[in-house]
Amino acid sequence: QVQLVESGGGLVQPGGSLRLSCKASRSIFRIMDMGWYRQAPGKERDWVAQITNGGSTTYVDSVKGRFTISRNNAQNTVYLQMNSLKPEDTAVYYCHGSAWGSNYWGQGTQVTVSS
């Protein structure tokens, strides 16, 4: 079993930045494909970004050029750097990891973009 723990959420003004972190409990992290999802109130959970165990990244169109996903295998941690935040980015952000057919989720961290 792998535990994922997110941190870094909070309240930020439009145009501001936040960096989310997700730390895995085991070194299996280095072979996991990692991703971030988000769920706004009353909506489904949507995929935001992914980074493979080889470091390849992909993003949903709405965050391209504003968000950057990265990983530090030595720290068992994946990051989501969010710049130029908009009110529509407001959601609970979840970390996701997958390996060997198993899926793991963090508990979520709230991001609120408001003036």
CSV table of N, CA and C in Angstrom, one decimal:
chain,number,residue,atom,x,y,z
A,1,GLN,N,0.8,-1.2,0.0
A,1,GLN,CA,0.0,0.0,0.0
A,1,GLN,C,0.9,1.3,0.0
A,2,VAL,N,0.4,2.2,-0.7
A,2,VAL,CA,1.1,3.5,-0.8
A,2,VAL,C,0.2,4.6,-0.3
A,3,GLN,N,0.7,5.4,0.6
A,3,GLN,CA,0.0,6.6,1.0
A,3,GLN,C,0.5,7.8,0.3
A,4,LEU,N,-0.4,8.7,-0.2
A,4,LEU,CA,-0.1,9.9,-0.9
A,4,LEU,C,-0.6,11.1,0.0
A,5,VAL,N,0.2,12.0,0.3
A,5,VAL,CA,-0.2,13.2,1.2
A,5,VAL,C,0.1,14.5,0.4
A,6,GLU,N,-1.0,15.2,0.1
A,6,GLU,CA,-0.8,16.5,-0.5
A,6,GLU,C,-0.6,17.6,0.5
A,7,SER,N,0.0,18.7,0.0
A,7,SER,CA,0.1,19.9,0.8
A,7,SER,C,0.2,21.1,-0.2
A,8,GLY,N,0.1,22.3,0.3
A,8,GLY,CA,0.3,23.5,-0.4
A,8,GLY,C,-0.9,24.3,-0.9
A,9,GLY,N,-2.1,23.8,-0.7
A,9,GLY,CA,-3.2,24.5,-1.1
A,9,GLY,C,-3.5,25.7,-0.3
A,10,GLY,N,-4.4,26.5,-0.7
A,10,GLY,CA,-4.8,27.7,0.1
A,10,GLY,C,-5.6,28.7,-0.7
A,11,LEU,N,-5.7,29.9,-0.2
A,11,LEU,CA,-6.4,31.0,-0.9
A,11,LEU,C,-5.4,31.9,-1.6
A,12,VAL,N,-5.7,32.2,-2.8
A,12,VAL,CA,-4.8,33.1,-3.6
A,12,VAL,C,-5.6,34.0,-4.5
A,13,GLN,N,-5.1,35.2,-4.8
A,13,GLN,CA,-5.8,36.1,-5.6
A,13,GLN,C,-5.7,35.7,-7.1
A,14,PRO,N,-6.6,36.1,-7.9
A,14,PRO,CA,-6.4,35.9,-9.4
A,14,PRO,C,-5.1,36.4,-9.9
A,15,GLY,N,-4.4,35.6,-10.7
A,15,GLY,CA,-3.1,36.0,-11.2
A,15,GLY,C,-2.0,35.5,-10.3
A,16,GLY,N,-2.3,35.0,-9.1
A,16,GLY,CA,-1.3,34.5,-8.2
A,16,GLY,C,-0.8,33.1,-8.5
A,17,SER,N,0.1,32.6,-7.6
A,17,SER,CA,0.7,31.3,-7.8
A,17,SER,C,0.6,30.5,-6.5
A,18,LEU,N,0.6,29.2,-6.7
A,18,LEU,CA,0.7,28.2,-5.6
A,18,LEU,C,1.5,27.0,-6.1
A,19,ARG,N,2.2,26.3,-5.2
A,19,ARG,CA,2.8,25.1,-5.6
A,19,ARG,C,2.3,24.0,-4.7
A,20,LEU,N,1.7,23.0,-5.3
A,20,LEU,CA,1.2,21.8,-4.6
A,20,LEU,C,2.3,20.7,-4.5
A,21,SER,N,2.3,20.0,-3.4
A,21,SER,CA,3.3,18.9,-3.3
A,21,SER,C,2.5,17.7,-2.9
A,22,CYS,N,3.0,16.5,-3.3
A,22,CYS,CA,2.4,15.2,-3.0
A,22,CYS,C,3.5,14.3,-2.7
A,23,LYS,N,3.6,13.8,-1.4
A,23,LYS,CA,4.7,12.9,-1.0
A,23,LYS,C,4.2,11.5,-0.8
A,24,ALA,N,4.9,10.6,-1.4
A,24,ALA,CA,4.5,9.1,-1.4
A,24,ALA,C,5.2,8.5,-0.2
A,25,SER,N,4.6,7.5,0.4
A,25,SER,CA,5.1,6.9,1.6
A,25,SER,C,6.2,5.8,1.3
A,26,ARG,N,6.4,5.4,0.0
A,26,ARG,CA,7.3,4.3,-0.3
A,26,ARG,C,8.1,4.7,-1.5
A,27,SER,N,9.3,4.1,-1.7
A,27,SER,CA,10.2,4.4,-2.8
A,27,SER,C,9.7,3.8,-4.1
A,28,ILE,N,8.6,3.0,-4.0
A,28,ILE,CA,8.0,2.5,-5.3
A,28,ILE,C,7.6,3.7,-6.1
A,29,PHE,N,7.5,4.9,-5.5
A,29,PHE,CA,7.2,6.1,-6.2
A,29,PHE,C,8.0,6.3,-7.5
A,30,ARG,N,9.2,5.8,-7.5
A,30,ARG,CA,10.1,6.1,-8.7
A,30,ARG,C,9.6,5.3,-9.9
A,31,ILE,N,8.8,4.3,-9.8
A,31,ILE,CA,8.3,3.6,-10.9
A,31,ILE,C,6.8,3.9,-11.2
A,32,MET,N,6.3,4.8,-10.4
A,32,MET,CA,4.8,5.2,-10.6
A,32,MET,C,4.7,6.3,-11.6
A,33,ASP,N,3.6,6.2,-12.4
A,33,ASP,CA,3.1,7.4,-13.1
A,33,ASP,C,2.3,8.2,-12.2
A,34,MET,N,2.5,9.5,-12.2
A,34,MET,CA,1.9,10.4,-11.2
A,34,MET,C,1.0,11.4,-11.9
A,35,GLY,N,0.0,11.9,-11.3
A,35,GLY,CA,-0.9,12.9,-11.9
A,35,GLY,C,-1.6,13.7,-10.8
A,36,TRP,N,-2.2,14.8,-11.3
A,36,TRP,CA,-3.0,15.7,-10.5
A,36,TRP,C,-4.4,15.7,-11.2
A,37,TYR,N,-5.4,15.7,-10.3
A,37,TYR,CA,-6.8,15.8,-10.7
A,37,TYR,C,-7.4,16.9,-9.9
A,38,ARG,N,-8.5,17.5,-10.3
A,38,ARG,CA,-9.2,18.4,-9.5
A,38,ARG,C,-10.7,18.3,-9.6
A,39,GLN,N,-11.4,18.7,-8.5
A,39,GLN,CA,-12.9,18.5,-8.5
A,39,GLN,C,-13.4,19.8,-7.9
A,40,ALA,N,-14.2,20.5,-8.7
A,40,ALA,CA,-14.9,21.7,-8.3
A,40,ALA,C,-16.2,21.4,-7.7
A,41,PRO,N,-16.8,22.3,-6.9
A,41,PRO,CA,-18.1,22.0,-6.2
A,41,PRO,C,-19.2,21.6,-7.3
A,42,GLY,N,-19.8,20.5,-7.0
A,42,GLY,CA,-20.9,20.1,-7.9
A,42,GLY,C,-20.5,19.5,-9.3
A,43,LYS,N,-19.2,19.3,-9.4
A,43,LYS,CA,-18.7,18.8,-10.7
A,43,LYS,C,-17.9,17.5,-10.5
A,44,GLU,N,-17.6,16.8,-11.6
A,44,GLU,CA,-16.9,15.6,-11.5
A,44,GLU,C,-15.4,15.9,-11.3
A,45,ARG,N,-14.7,14.9,-10.9
A,45,ARG,CA,-13.2,15.0,-10.8
A,45,ARG,C,-12.6,14.9,-12.2
A,46,ASP,N,-11.8,15.9,-12.5
A,46,ASP,CA,-11.2,16.0,-13.8
A,46,ASP,C,-9.7,15.8,-13.8
A,47,TRP,N,-9.1,15.2,-14.8
A,47,TRP,CA,-7.6,15.1,-14.9
A,47,TRP,C,-7.1,16.5,-15.2
A,48,VAL,N,-5.9,16.8,-14.6
A,48,VAL,CA,-5.2,18.1,-14.9
A,48,VAL,C,-3.9,17.9,-15.6
A,49,ALA,N,-3.0,17.0,-15.0
A,49,ALA,CA,-1.7,16.9,-15.5
A,49,ALA,C,-1.2,15.5,-15.1
A,50,GLN,N,-0.2,15.0,-15.9
A,50,GLN,CA,0.4,13.7,-15.6
A,50,GLN,C,1.9,13.8,-15.9
A,51,ILE,N,2.7,13.1,-15.1
A,51,ILE,CA,4.1,12.9,-15.4
A,51,ILE,C,4.4,11.4,-15.2
A,52,THR,N,5.0,10.8,-16.3
A,52,THR,CA,5.3,9.4,-16.3
A,52,THR,C,6.5,9.1,-15.4
A,53,ASN,N,6.8,7.9,-15.2
A,53,ASN,CA,8.0,7.5,-14.4
A,53,ASN,C,9.3,7.9,-15.2
A,54,GLY,N,9.1,8.1,-16.5
A,54,GLY,CA,10.3,8.5,-17.3
A,54,GLY,C,10.4,10.0,-17.4
A,55,GLY,N,9.4,10.8,-16.8
A,55,GLY,CA,9.5,12.2,-16.9
A,55,GLY,C,8.7,12.9,-18.0
A,56,SER,N,8.0,12.2,-18.8
A,56,SER,CA,7.2,12.8,-19.8
A,56,SER,C,5.9,13.4,-19.2
A,57,THR,N,5.6,14.6,-19.7
A,57,THR,CA,4.5,15.4,-19.1
A,57,THR,C,3.4,15.6,-20.1
A,58,THR,N,2.1,15.7,-19.6
A,58,THR,CA,1.0,16.1,-20.4
A,58,THR,C,0.0,16.9,-19.6
A,59,TYR,N,-0.8,17.8,-20.2
A,59,TYR,CA,-1.6,18.7,-19.5
A,59,TYR,C,-3.0,18.8,-20.2
A,60,VAL,N,-4.0,19.1,-19.4
A,60,VAL,CA,-5.3,19.4,-20.0
A,60,VAL,C,-5.1,20.8,-20.6
A,61,ASP,N,-5.8,21.1,-21.7
A,61,ASP,CA,-5.6,22.3,-22.5
A,61,ASP,C,-5.8,23.6,-21.6
A,62,SER,N,-6.7,23.5,-20.7
A,62,SER,CA,-7.0,24.7,-19.9
A,62,SER,C,-5.9,25.2,-19.0
A,63,VAL,N,-4.9,24.4,-18.7
A,63,VAL,CA,-3.8,24.8,-17.8
A,63,VAL,C,-2.5,24.8,-18.6
A,64,LYS,N,-2.4,24.5,-19.8
A,64,LYS,CA,-1.2,24.5,-20.6
A,64,LYS,C,-0.6,25.9,-20.6
A,65,GLY,N,0.7,26.0,-20.3
A,65,GLY,CA,1.4,27.3,-20.2
A,65,GLY,C,1.3,28.0,-18.9
A,66,ARG,N,0.4,27.5,-18.0
A,66,ARG,CA,0.3,28.1,-16.7
A,66,ARG,C,0.7,27.1,-15.5
A,67,PHE,N,0.5,25.8,-15.7
A,67,PHE,CA,0.8,24.8,-14.7
A,67,PHE,C,2.0,24.0,-15.2
A,68,THR,N,2.8,23.6,-14.2
A,68,THR,CA,3.9,22.7,-14.5
A,68,THR,C,4.0,21.6,-13.5
A,69,ILE,N,4.0,20.3,-14.0
A,69,ILE,CA,4.1,19.2,-13.1
A,69,ILE,C,5.6,18.7,-13.2
A,70,SER,N,6.1,18.3,-12.0
A,70,SER,CA,7.5,17.8,-11.9
A,70,SER,C,7.6,16.8,-10.8
A,71,ARG,N,8.7,16.1,-10.7
A,71,ARG,CA,8.9,15.1,-9.7
A,71,ARG,C,10.3,15.1,-9.2
A,72,ASN,N,10.5,14.6,-8.0
A,72,ASN,CA,11.8,14.4,-7.4
A,72,ASN,C,11.8,13.0,-6.8
A,73,ASN,N,12.4,12.1,-7.5
A,73,ASN,CA,12.3,10.7,-7.1
A,73,ASN,C,13.1,10.5,-5.8
A,74,ALA,N,14.1,11.3,-5.5
A,74,ALA,CA,14.9,11.1,-4.3
A,74,ALA,C,14.0,11.5,-3.1
A,75,GLN,N,13.0,12.4,-3.3
A,75,GLN,CA,12.2,12.8,-2.2
A,75,GLN,C,10.8,12.2,-2.3
A,76,ASN,N,10.6,11.3,-3.2
A,76,ASN,CA,9.3,10.6,-3.4
A,76,ASN,C,8.1,11.6,-3.5
A,77,THR,N,8.4,12.7,-4.2
A,77,THR,CA,7.5,13.8,-4.2
A,77,THR,C,7.2,14.3,-5.7
A,78,VAL,N,5.9,14.6,-5.9
A,78,VAL,CA,5.5,15.2,-7.2
A,78,VAL,C,4.9,16.6,-6.9
A,79,TYR,N,5.2,17.5,-7.8
A,79,TYR,CA,4.8,18.9,-7.6
A,79,TYR,C,3.8,19.3,-8.7
A,80,LEU,N,3.0,20.3,-8.4
A,80,LEU,CA,2.3,21.0,-9.4
A,80,LEU,C,2.4,22.5,-9.1
A,81,GLN,N,3.2,23.2,-10.0
A,81,GLN,CA,3.4,24.6,-9.9
A,81,GLN,C,2.3,25.3,-10.7
A,82,MET,N,1.5,26.1,-10.0
A,82,MET,CA,0.4,26.7,-10.7
A,82,MET,C,0.6,28.3,-10.7
A,83,ASN,N,0.7,28.8,-11.9
A,83,ASN,CA,0.8,30.3,-12.1
A,83,ASN,C,-0.4,30.8,-12.8
A,84,SER,N,-0.5,32.2,-12.8
A,84,SER,CA,-1.6,32.9,-13.4
A,84,SER,C,-2.9,32.3,-13.1
A,85,LEU,N,-3.1,32.0,-11.8
A,85,LEU,CA,-4.3,31.3,-11.4
A,85,LEU,C,-5.6,32.1,-11.7
A,86,LYS,N,-6.7,31.4,-12.0
A,86,LYS,CA,-7.9,32.0,-12.4
A,86,LYS,C,-9.0,31.5,-11.4
A,87,PRO,N,-10.1,32.2,-11.2
A,87,PRO,CA,-11.2,31.8,-10.3
A,87,PRO,C,-11.7,30.4,-10.7
A,88,GLU,N,-11.7,30.1,-12.0
A,88,GLU,CA,-12.1,28.7,-12.5
A,88,GLU,C,-11.2,27.6,-12.1
A,89,ASP,N,-10.0,27.9,-11.6
A,89,ASP,CA,-9.1,26.9,-11.1
A,89,ASP,C,-9.4,26.5,-9.7
A,90,THR,N,-10.4,27.1,-9.0
A,90,THR,CA,-10.8,26.8,-7.7
A,90,THR,C,-11.4,25.4,-7.7
A,91,ALA,N,-10.8,24.5,-6.8
A,91,ALA,CA,-11.2,23.1,-6.7
A,91,ALA,C,-10.4,22.5,-5.6
A,92,VAL,N,-10.8,21.2,-5.3
A,92,VAL,CA,-10.0,20.4,-4.4
A,92,VAL,C,-9.1,19.6,-5.4
A,93,TYR,N,-7.8,19.7,-5.2
A,93,TYR,CA,-6.8,19.0,-6.0
A,93,TYR,C,-6.3,17.7,-5.4
A,94,TYR,N,-6.4,16.7,-6.2
A,94,TYR,CA,-6.0,15.4,-5.7
A,94,TYR,C,-4.8,14.8,-6.5
A,95,CYS,N,-3.9,14.2,-5.7
A,95,CYS,CA,-2.7,13.6,-6.3
A,95,CYS,C,-3.1,12.1,-6.6
A,96,HIS,N,-2.6,11.6,-7.7
A,96,HIS,CA,-2.9,10.2,-8.1
A,96,HIS,C,-1.6,9.5,-8.5
A,97,GLY,N,-1.5,8.3,-8.2
A,97,GLY,CA,-0.3,7.5,-8.6
A,97,GLY,C,-0.8,6.1,-9.1
A,98,SER,N,-0.1,5.6,-10.0
A,98,SER,CA,-0.4,4.2,-10.5
A,98,SER,C,0.8,3.5,-10.8
A,99,ALA,N,0.8,2.1,-10.5
A,99,ALA,CA,1.9,1.2,-10.8
A,99,ALA,C,1.3,-0.2,-10.7
A,100,TRP,N,1.8,-1.0,-11.6
A,100,TRP,CA,1.4,-2.5,-11.6
A,100,TRP,C,-0.1,-2.7,-11.4
A,101,GLY,N,-0.9,-1.9,-12.1
A,101,GLY,CA,-2.3,-2.0,-12.1
A,101,GLY,C,-3.0,-1.5,-10.9
A,102,SER,N,-2.3,-0.9,-9.9
A,102,SER,CA,-2.9,-0.4,-8.7
A,102,SER,C,-3.0,1.1,-8.8
A,103,ASN,N,-4.0,1.7,-8.3
A,103,ASN,CA,-4.2,3.2,-8.3
A,103,ASN,C,-4.3,3.7,-6.8
A,104,TYR,N,-3.6,4.8,-6.6
A,104,TYR,CA,-3.6,5.4,-5.3
A,104,TYR,C,-4.0,6.9,-5.4
A,105,TRP,N,-4.7,7.3,-4.3
A,105,TRP,CA,-5.2,8.7,-4.3
A,105,TRP,C,-4.8,9.4,-3.0
A,106,GLY,N,-4.5,10.7,-3.0
A,106,GLY,CA,-4.3,11.4,-1.8
A,106,GLY,C,-5.6,11.9,-1.3
A,107,GLN,N,-5.6,12.6,-0.2
A,107,GLN,CA,-6.8,13.1,0.5
A,107,GLN,C,-7.4,14.4,-0.1
A,108,GLY,N,-6.6,15.0,-0.9
A,108,GLY,CA,-7.0,16.3,-1.5
A,108,GLY,C,-6.6,17.5,-0.7
A,109,THR,N,-6.4,18.6,-1.5
A,109,THR,CA,-6.0,19.9,-0.9
A,109,THR,C,-6.8,21.0,-1.6
A,110,GLN,N,-7.4,21.9,-0.8
A,110,GLN,CA,-8.3,22.9,-1.4
A,110,GLN,C,-7.5,24.1,-2.0
A,111,VAL,N,-7.8,24.5,-3.2
A,111,VAL,CA,-7.2,25.6,-3.8
A,111,VAL,C,-8.4,26.6,-4.1
A,112,THR,N,-8.3,27.8,-3.6
A,112,THR,CA,-9.4,28.8,-3.8
A,112,THR,C,-8.7,30.0,-4.4
A,113,VAL,N,-9.2,30.4,-5.6
A,113,VAL,CA,-8.7,31.6,-6.3
A,113,VAL,C,-9.8,32.7,-6.3
A,114,SER,N,-9.6,33.7,-5.5
A,114,SER,CA,-10.6,34.7,-5.3
A,114,SER,C,-10.0,36.0,-4.8
A,115,SER,N,-10.6,37.1,-5.2
A,115,SER,CA,-10.2,38.4,-4.8
A,115,SER,C,-11.0,38.8,-3.5
